[in-house]
Coordinates of C-alpha atoms and ligand atoms in Angstrom, one line a residue:
M41 CA -33.2 18.7 11.9
P42 CA -32.2 18.1 15.4
K43 CA -28.1 17.4 15.2
D44 CA -27.7 13.4 15.5
S45 CA -25.3 13.4 18.9
V46 CA -24.4 10.9 22.0
T47 CA -24.2 12.1 25.2
L48 CA -21.7 10.8 27.5
T49 CA -21.4 11.4 31.0
D50 CA -18.3 11.8 33.2
N51 CA -18.7 9.3 36.2
R52 CA -16.4 11.0 38.4
T53 CA -18.0 14.2 38.1
G54 CA -21.8 13.7 37.4
K55 CA -21.2 16.8 34.4
T56 CA -22.8 15.9 30.6
I57 CA -21.7 16.5 27.4
E58 CA -22.9 15.9 24.2
L59 CA -20.8 15.2 21.1
D60 CA -22.4 15.3 17.4
L61 CA -22.3 12.1 15.7
L62 CA -21.0 12.7 11.7
S63 CA -23.3 10.3 8.9
P64 CA -21.0 9.0 6.4
T65 CA -22.0 8.0 2.7
C66 CA -21.4 4.2 3.9
G67 CA -19.6 2.7 7.2
P68 CA -20.2 3.4 10.5
M69 CA -21.6 7.0 12.2
T70 CA -19.0 8.9 13.8
I71 CA -18.8 10.4 16.9
D72 CA -17.1 13.8 16.4
I73 CA -14.3 13.9 19.8
R74 CA -12.8 17.3 18.7
S75 CA -14.2 18.8 21.9
L76 CA -13.3 16.4 24.3
Y77 CA -10.9 18.0 25.9
K78 CA -11.3 21.3 26.2
Q79 CA -15.4 19.9 27.6
L80 CA -14.2 17.3 29.5
G81 CA -10.1 17.6 30.1
Y82 CA -9.6 14.1 28.6
F83 CA -8.2 11.9 25.9
T84 CA -8.6 9.2 24.2
Y85 CA -6.6 6.1 24.0
D86 CA -6.6 3.9 20.7
P87 CA -3.5 2.3 19.8
G88 CA -3.2 1.2 16.4
F89 CA -6.7 3.7 15.8
M90 CA -8.6 0.3 16.4
A91 CA -12.4 2.4 16.3
T92 CA -10.3 5.9 15.5
A93 CA -11.5 7.9 11.3
S94 CA -8.3 9.8 11.3
C95 CA -9.6 12.2 8.2
W96 CA -12.1 12.7 6.2
S97 CA -11.8 10.7 3.0
N98 CA -13.9 11.6 -0.6
I99 CA -11.8 8.4 -2.5
T100 CA -12.4 4.9 -1.2
Y101 CA -14.6 3.4 1.0
L102 CA -14.1 -0.4 2.6
D103 CA -16.7 -3.1 4.3
G104 CA -14.6 -5.5 6.0
E105 CA -17.3 -7.2 7.3
K106 CA -18.8 -7.5 3.5
G107 CA -16.1 -8.0 1.7
I108 CA -16.4 -4.2 -0.1
L109 CA -13.7 -2.7 -2.1
E110 CA -14.8 0.7 -3.7
Y111 CA -12.8 3.0 -5.5
R112 CA -14.7 6.3 -6.2
G113 CA -17.6 4.5 -5.9
Y114 CA -17.0 2.0 -8.5
P115 CA -16.7 -2.1 -6.8
I116 CA -13.1 -2.8 -7.4
E117 CA -14.3 -6.4 -9.2
Q118 CA -15.7 -3.7 -12.3
L119 CA -12.5 -1.6 -12.3
A120 CA -10.7 -4.9 -12.2
E121 CA -12.4 -6.9 -14.9
S122 CA -13.1 -3.6 -17.2
S123 CA -10.2 -1.0 -15.9
T124 CA -6.6 0.0 -17.3
Y125 CA -4.4 0.9 -14.5
L126 CA -4.0 4.2 -16.1
E127 CA -7.5 5.1 -15.5
T128 CA -8.3 3.8 -12.3
C129 CA -5.4 6.8 -11.3
Y130 CA -7.6 9.1 -13.6
L131 CA -10.3 8.2 -11.2
L132 CA -8.8 8.2 -8.1
L133 CA -6.8 11.3 -8.8
H134 CA -9.4 13.4 -10.2
G135 CA -12.7 11.7 -8.6
E136 CA -14.8 10.9 -11.6
L137 CA -13.8 8.2 -15.2
P138 CA -12.2 10.2 -17.2
D139 CA -14.5 10.8 -20.8
Q140 CA -12.0 9.5 -24.1
T141 CA -10.3 13.3 -24.7
Q142 CA -9.4 13.6 -20.9
M143 CA -8.2 9.8 -20.7
D144 CA -5.9 10.6 -24.0
E145 CA -4.2 13.8 -22.5
F146 CA -3.9 11.7 -19.1
E147 CA -2.0 9.1 -20.8
Y148 CA -0.1 11.4 -22.9
T149 CA 0.7 13.4 -19.8
I150 CA 2.0 10.6 -17.5
K151 CA 4.0 9.0 -20.8
H152 CA 5.9 12.4 -21.0
H153 CA 7.2 11.8 -17.5
T154 CA 8.6 8.8 -17.6
M155 CA 12.3 9.9 -18.0
L156 CA 14.1 10.9 -14.9
H157 CA 16.9 13.4 -14.4
E158 CA 20.0 12.4 -16.0
Q159 CA 21.5 13.4 -13.0
L160 CA 19.2 11.1 -10.2
L161 CA 21.6 7.9 -12.1
R162 CA 24.2 8.9 -10.4
F163 CA 22.2 8.1 -6.6
Y164 CA 21.7 4.6 -7.2
S165 CA 25.7 4.2 -7.9
G166 CA 25.6 5.0 -4.2
F167 CA 23.6 2.1 -3.2
R168 CA 25.6 -1.3 -2.1
R169 CA 25.1 -4.1 -5.3
D170 CA 23.2 -6.2 -2.8
S171 CA 20.9 -3.1 -1.4
H172 CA 16.6 -4.3 -0.5
P173 CA 15.5 -3.1 -4.0
M174 CA 13.0 -0.9 -1.4
A175 CA 15.8 0.7 0.2
I176 CA 16.9 1.8 -3.3
M177 CA 13.0 3.4 -3.9
V178 CA 13.1 5.2 -0.2
G179 CA 16.1 6.8 -1.2
V180 CA 15.7 7.9 -4.8
V181 CA 12.1 9.0 -4.4
A182 CA 13.5 11.3 -1.8
A183 CA 15.9 11.8 -3.5
L184 CA 13.3 13.4 -6.2
S185 CA 12.8 16.4 -4.1
A186 CA 16.1 18.1 -4.5
F187 CA 14.7 18.3 -8.2
Y188 CA 11.3 19.9 -7.7
H189 CA 11.6 21.9 -5.1
D190 CA 11.3 25.3 -5.7
D191 CA 8.9 25.2 -8.1
E192 CA 6.6 23.0 -6.1
D193 CA 3.7 25.2 -3.3
V194 CA 1.5 22.2 -1.5
H195 CA -0.8 24.6 -1.6
N196 CA -1.2 25.3 -5.2
P197 CA -3.8 22.4 -7.0
Q198 CA -1.6 22.8 -10.1
D199 CA 1.4 21.7 -8.6
R200 CA 0.2 18.9 -6.3
I201 CA -0.8 17.5 -9.6
N202 CA 2.0 18.1 -11.2
A203 CA 3.6 16.4 -9.0
A204 CA 1.1 13.6 -8.7
H205 CA 1.8 12.9 -12.6
R206 CA 5.4 13.1 -11.8
L207 CA 4.9 10.1 -9.6
I208 CA 2.6 8.7 -11.1
A209 CA 5.1 8.5 -14.5
K210 CA 8.2 8.1 -12.6
M211 CA 7.6 5.2 -10.1
P212 CA 7.8 2.1 -13.1
T213 CA 11.2 3.8 -14.2
I214 CA 13.1 4.0 -10.7
A215 CA 11.4 0.4 -9.6
A216 CA 12.7 -1.2 -12.5
W217 CA 15.9 1.3 -12.2
S218 CA 16.7 -0.4 -9.2
Y219 CA 16.2 -3.6 -10.0
R220 CA 18.8 -3.2 -12.7
Y221 CA 21.2 -2.3 -10.9
A222 CA 21.2 -5.0 -8.2
Q223 CA 21.5 -7.3 -11.3
G224 CA 23.9 -4.8 -12.6
L225 CA 22.4 -4.4 -16.0
P226 CA 22.0 -1.1 -17.9
F227 CA 19.1 0.7 -17.3
V228 CA 16.1 0.9 -19.9
Y229 CA 14.8 3.5 -20.8
P230 CA 11.0 3.8 -21.0
D231 CA 9.4 3.2 -24.4
N232 CA 6.5 5.6 -24.7
S233 CA 4.8 3.8 -27.9
L234 CA 3.6 0.6 -24.5
G235 CA 1.8 0.7 -22.1
F236 CA 1.9 1.8 -18.4
S237 CA 2.4 -2.4 -17.3
E238 CA 4.6 -3.0 -21.0
N239 CA 6.5 -0.5 -20.0
F240 CA 7.4 -1.2 -16.5
L241 CA 7.9 -4.9 -18.0
H242 CA 10.0 -3.6 -21.5
M243 CA 11.8 -1.5 -17.9
M244 CA 12.7 -4.9 -16.0
F245 CA 13.6 -7.5 -18.7
S246 CA 14.8 -6.0 -21.9
T247 CA 18.6 -6.0 -23.1
P248 CA 19.9 -3.5 -25.0
A249 CA 21.5 -6.7 -27.2
E250 CA 18.1 -8.8 -28.2
K251 CA 14.3 -8.0 -28.9
Y252 CA 12.5 -8.3 -26.3
S253 CA 8.5 -7.9 -27.4
V254 CA 6.4 -7.9 -23.8
D255 CA 3.8 -10.4 -23.1
P256 CA 0.5 -9.2 -23.2
L257 CA -1.4 -11.5 -20.9
L258 CA 1.9 -11.0 -18.4
A259 CA 1.1 -7.0 -19.0
K260 CA -2.6 -7.5 -18.3
A261 CA -2.3 -9.6 -15.2
L262 CA 0.4 -6.7 -13.8
D263 CA -2.5 -3.7 -15.2
V264 CA -5.4 -6.0 -12.9
I265 CA -2.7 -6.6 -9.8
L266 CA -1.7 -2.3 -10.1
I267 CA -5.7 -1.7 -9.9
L268 CA -5.7 -4.0 -6.9
H269 CA -3.1 -2.0 -5.1
A270 CA -4.1 1.2 -6.1
D271 CA -5.4 2.5 -3.2
H272 CA -6.8 0.8 0.7
E273 CA -8.8 4.2 2.0
Q274 CA -6.0 4.9 5.3
N275 CA -3.8 2.0 5.8
A276 CA 0.0 3.0 8.0
S277 CA 1.6 3.8 4.4
T278 CA -1.5 5.8 3.3
S279 CA -1.5 7.6 7.0
T280 CA 2.0 8.1 6.9
V281 CA 2.0 9.9 3.9
R282 CA -0.9 12.2 5.7
L283 CA 1.1 12.7 8.8
A284 CA 4.5 13.5 6.6
G285 CA 2.5 15.6 4.5
S286 CA 0.4 17.3 7.2
S287 CA 3.3 19.6 8.0
Q288 CA 3.5 21.0 4.4
A289 CA 6.5 18.7 3.4
N290 CA 7.7 18.0 -0.2
P291 CA 5.2 15.3 -2.1
F292 CA 8.3 13.7 -2.8
A293 CA 9.8 13.5 0.4
V294 CA 6.1 12.7 1.5
L295 CA 5.9 9.5 -0.7
A296 CA 8.7 8.2 0.3
S297 CA 7.9 8.3 3.9
G298 CA 5.0 5.9 2.8
I299 CA 7.3 3.7 0.5
A300 CA 9.0 3.3 4.4
S301 CA 6.2 2.3 6.1
L302 CA 4.8 0.0 3.2
W303 CA 8.2 -2.4 3.8
G304 CA 7.4 -3.5 6.4
P305 CA 6.0 -7.3 6.4
A306 CA 3.3 -7.1 8.7
H307 CA 1.8 -4.4 5.4
G308 CA 3.6 -4.3 2.0
G309 CA 6.6 -6.0 2.9
A310 CA 3.9 -9.5 3.3
N311 CA 4.2 -10.6 -0.5
E312 CA 7.9 -11.6 0.0
A313 CA 7.4 -13.2 3.4
V314 CA 4.7 -15.0 1.9
I315 CA 7.5 -16.8 -0.4
K316 CA 10.0 -16.5 1.9
M317 CA 7.8 -19.0 4.4
L318 CA 6.3 -21.4 2.0
T319 CA 10.2 -21.9 0.8
E320 CA 11.3 -22.6 4.6
I321 CA 8.0 -24.8 4.3
N322 CA 9.1 -27.0 1.5
E323 CA 13.1 -26.9 2.5
S324 CA 12.0 -27.9 6.5
G325 CA 11.0 -31.2 5.7
K326 CA 8.7 -30.5 8.4
P327 CA 5.0 -31.4 8.1
L328 CA 2.4 -28.1 7.2
A329 CA 0.6 -28.7 10.4
S330 CA 3.9 -27.6 12.6
F331 CA 4.0 -24.8 10.7
I332 CA 0.1 -24.5 11.6
D333 CA 1.0 -25.0 15.4
R334 CA 4.0 -22.5 15.6
A335 CA 1.6 -19.6 13.9
K336 CA -0.7 -20.9 17.3
D337 CA 1.4 -21.0 19.5
K338 CA 1.7 -17.4 21.4
S339 CA 5.3 -18.0 22.6
D340 CA 5.9 -18.1 19.1
R341 CA 6.7 -14.6 17.0
F342 CA 5.8 -17.1 13.7
R343 CA 2.7 -16.1 11.8
L344 CA 1.0 -17.8 8.7
M345 CA 2.4 -14.9 6.6
G346 CA -0.5 -13.6 4.2
F347 CA -3.3 -14.2 6.6
G348 CA -5.6 -11.5 8.5
H349 CA -6.4 -8.2 7.8
R350 CA -7.3 -5.1 10.4
V351 CA -9.9 -5.0 8.5
Y352 CA -11.2 -7.3 6.3
K353 CA -13.2 -10.1 8.3
N354 CA -14.6 -12.0 6.0
F355 CA -12.7 -12.2 3.0
D356 CA -10.6 -9.5 1.1
P357 CA -12.1 -8.9 -2.1
R358 CA -8.5 -8.7 -3.8
A359 CA -7.6 -11.5 -3.0
K360 CA -10.5 -13.1 -4.8
I361 CA -9.4 -11.3 -7.9
I362 CA -6.6 -12.7 -7.8
R363 CA -6.8 -15.5 -6.6
E364 CA -8.4 -16.0 -9.7
I365 CA -5.5 -14.9 -11.9
C366 CA -3.1 -16.7 -10.4
H367 CA -5.0 -19.9 -11.4
E368 CA -5.6 -18.7 -15.2
M369 CA -2.4 -18.0 -15.1
L370 CA -1.5 -21.7 -14.3
A371 CA -3.5 -23.2 -16.5
N372 CA -1.9 -20.8 -19.0
G373 CA 1.4 -22.3 -18.1
Q374 CA 2.9 -19.9 -16.9
C375 CA 4.6 -21.8 -13.9
Q376 CA 6.6 -24.4 -15.9
N377 CA 9.1 -24.4 -13.2
L378 CA 9.0 -27.0 -10.7
E379 CA 9.8 -24.7 -7.8
H380 CA 7.2 -22.7 -8.2
Q381 CA 5.4 -24.9 -8.7
K382 CA 6.1 -27.3 -5.5
L383 CA 5.7 -22.9 -3.4
L384 CA 2.2 -22.7 -5.1
D385 CA 1.5 -26.4 -3.7
T386 CA 2.2 -25.9 -0.3
A387 CA 0.3 -22.8 -0.9
M388 CA -3.2 -23.7 -2.1
E389 CA -2.5 -26.4 1.2
L390 CA -2.0 -24.0 3.5
E391 CA -5.3 -22.2 2.2
R392 CA -7.3 -25.4 2.5
V393 CA -5.4 -26.5 5.9
A394 CA -5.8 -23.1 7.9
L395 CA -9.4 -22.3 6.7
E396 CA -10.0 -25.3 8.5
D397 CA -8.9 -24.4 11.3
E398 CA -10.6 -23.6 14.0
Y399 CA -8.2 -20.8 15.3
F400 CA -8.1 -19.2 11.9
I401 CA -11.8 -19.4 11.9
S402 CA -12.7 -18.1 15.1
R403 CA -10.1 -15.3 14.7
N404 CA -11.9 -14.1 10.9
L405 CA -8.0 -15.2 9.5
Y406 CA -8.8 -15.3 5.6
P407 CA -5.5 -15.2 2.8
N408 CA -5.7 -12.0 2.3
V409 CA -4.0 -9.9 -1.1
D410 CA -0.2 -10.6 -0.4
F411 CA -0.8 -14.1 0.2
Y412 CA -1.6 -14.7 -4.1
S413 CA 0.1 -11.3 -5.0
G414 CA 3.5 -13.4 -4.5
I415 CA 2.9 -16.0 -6.3
I416 CA 1.9 -14.4 -9.0
F417 CA 4.8 -11.8 -9.9
L418 CA 7.3 -15.6 -8.2
G419 CA 5.5 -16.7 -12.3
M420 CA 6.2 -13.7 -14.3
G421 CA 9.9 -14.0 -13.3
I422 CA 9.5 -11.1 -11.3
P423 CA 11.8 -11.8 -8.2
L424 CA 11.3 -12.1 -5.2
N425 CA 12.5 -8.4 -3.7
M426 CA 10.7 -6.6 -5.9
F427 CA 7.5 -7.7 -4.9
T428 CA 6.8 -4.9 -2.0
V429 CA 8.3 -2.3 -5.6
L430 CA 5.7 -3.5 -7.1
F431 CA 2.8 -2.6 -4.4
A432 CA 4.5 0.1 -4.1
V433 CA 3.6 1.3 -8.0
G434 CA 0.4 -0.1 -7.5
R435 CA -0.2 2.1 -4.3
T436 CA 1.3 5.5 -5.2
V437 CA -1.4 7.0 -6.8
G438 CA -3.1 5.8 -3.6
W439 CA -0.5 8.0 -1.8
V440 CA -1.2 11.0 -4.5
S441 CA -4.6 11.0 -3.7
Q442 CA -5.1 11.0 -0.5
W443 CA -2.3 13.4 -0.2
N444 CA -3.8 16.0 -2.9
E445 CA -7.1 15.9 -1.0
M446 CA -5.0 16.6 2.3
M447 CA -3.4 19.7 1.1
G448 CA -6.9 20.9 -0.8
D449 CA -9.2 20.5 2.5
K450 CA -8.9 23.7 4.2
E451 CA -9.5 22.7 7.2
S452 CA -6.7 20.3 7.5
K453 CA -3.6 20.9 10.3
I454 CA -0.9 19.4 10.8
G455 CA -1.0 16.6 12.5
R456 CA -0.3 16.0 16.3
P457 CA -1.2 12.8 18.2
R458 CA -1.8 13.2 21.9
Q459 CA 0.1 10.3 24.4
L460 CA -1.0 8.8 27.7
Y461 CA 2.1 8.8 29.7
T462 CA 3.1 6.3 31.5
G463 CA 6.4 7.4 31.9
S464 CA 8.5 8.8 35.8
A465 CA 6.4 11.3 37.1
S466 CA 8.8 14.9 38.1
R467 CA 12.1 13.7 39.5
D468 CA 14.7 16.0 40.1
Y469 CA 18.3 15.7 38.6
E470 CA 21.2 14.0 40.5
D471 CA 24.5 14.5 39.8
I472 CA 26.7 11.0 38.7
K473 CA 30.0 12.8 40.2
P474 CA 30.3 12.6 44.1
Ligands
CMC796 N1 -1.1 -15.8 11.6 C1 -1.7 -16.4 13.1 N2 -2.0 -15.5 13.7 C2 -2.6 -14.5 13.4 C3 -2.3 -13.8 12.1 C4 -1.7 -14.7 11.2 N3 -1.3 -14.2 10.3 N4 -3.0 -12.5 11.9 C5 -3.2 -12.4 13.2 N5 -3.5 -13.4 14.0 C6 -3.9 -13.6 15.7 C7 -3.7 -13.1 15.9 O1 -2.7 -13.4 17.4 C8 -4.5 -12.0 17.1 O2 -5.1 -13.9 17.8 P1 -5.2 -13.8 19.5 O3 -7.0 -12.8 19.4 O4 -5.4 -14.9 20.2 O5 -5.0 -12.6 20.0 C9 -5.7 -12.6 16.9 O6 -5.0 -13.0 14.8 C10 -5.8 -10.9 16.1 O7 -4.7 -10.4 14.9 P2 -4.2 -8.9 15.2 O8 -2.3 -8.8 15.2 O9 -4.7 -8.5 17.0 O10 -4.8 -8.3 14.0 P3 -4.7 -6.9 13.2 O11 -5.6 -6.3 13.0 O12 -3.2 -5.6 14.7 O13 -3.7 -7.4 12.1 C11 -2.2 -7.9 10.3 C12 -3.4 -7.4 11.2 C13 -2.9 -7.9 8.8 C14 -0.7 -7.0 11.0 C15 -1.9 -9.7 11.0 O14 -2.8 -10.4 10.8 C16 -0.5 -10.2 10.2 O15 0.1 -10.1 10.6 N6 -0.6 -11.1 9.2 C17 0.4 -11.2 8.7 C18 1.1 -10.8 7.7 C19 0.3 -9.7 6.1 O16 -0.3 -10.3 5.8 N7 -0.1 -9.1 5.9 C20 -1.0 -8.1 4.6 C21 -2.0 -7.5 5.2 S1 -2.5 -7.2 3.8 C22 -2.0 -5.7 2.8 C23 -2.4 -4.5 3.0 O17 -3.1 -4.1 2.9 O18 -0.6 -4.3 3.4

């Protein structure tokens, strides 16, 4: 069978070339442009990767038009309904759902890697007490590379899985401790009798002085939120992880680069930015419409945080699920704080107004996952600056799975984009001395 291809004619020279078309399991056909420079001497220009597949991947599929998100072929709705975060981690990392023995072993392994090296505790005291927990996360996760370096061969599949286990297991401990440190509270060690999400809540909120029992409803909601954040194919932080890892760098240092990228308000930092925006709206005393107008005004940098997505142009399936959890939590009385209730009311009004506004409709701008996750985190008593940290905890498995996939690919090369140079042409140095 002849391969599908596209024909490209250079109108400057009349030269015609054939480029192969690659067929994905789902999604658009993809033009293989690797030989383009060799054949025509041209680069392609695509800042922001608007139409460029930076890699192949078997892990996650999303269709922005239809609002589909699947991990290893399983719809996110089914996983959120029936799976657990740890089972989803196994699926993302290994490609298949585990049987009971595999699941028990995986759970045992993760639970037995949750502790941090005691020496690592000292890193926390190097930070100011008012440090943003994401700054602490970047630093402490990068510091793990100093503890696991010589025994990490990135070309050895077992070493890569060991690194993945360590990262999935230790991230909640590092995250909870970044909060405890800022609060001046003692670090709480992991409790292996608890599930993944319960353990995180335990490390965040228990004190040595009082008995703390984890609310099962909150633990369940958190587990679902972590599932929703577990992977999202080649987003900014995952692409950062792939690019950093492509130089064969230490995986813990590589993960820290992903955390840094996630922190930005256009990416994972949006959940925190949403609450800041809602607070600003409430405290300003100005009508909601004035903020909508600002979001539409091109001379104003203000945007409606939690709205829009590069890929989802219909709805964000994660937002749909998380919106339901949000309402369930409210119905269960988990939002008794008046401040919180006011934020939620503003959020719901903002959503209603924006969804009826021609500007947002014509640009396919819908609430994304971050619009609702912050509201749920507030209801759980999670402090504002920990929201993106929770995103990082959930996304860790996605980052390591994508990194593992790339490192296992024999054809993988160091990432090295080209550029369209627009600076000065060659010129001679002039000495400033007379
Ligand atoms: N408020 C107002 N206008 C917006 C917004 C917004 N939130 N998002 C996009 N637009 C406008 C934008 O000005 C542009 O208008 P025009 O065509 O007139 O120039 C048009 O919509 C397309 O926007 P874009 O910036 O070209 O889209 P993008 O794909 O580069 O950006 C985005 C996607 C998510 C960065 C952007 O929508 C945004 O900044 N949203 C707010 C931040 C946010 O909620 N981020 C979380 C993303 S979901 C979690 C995750 O996966 O990280």
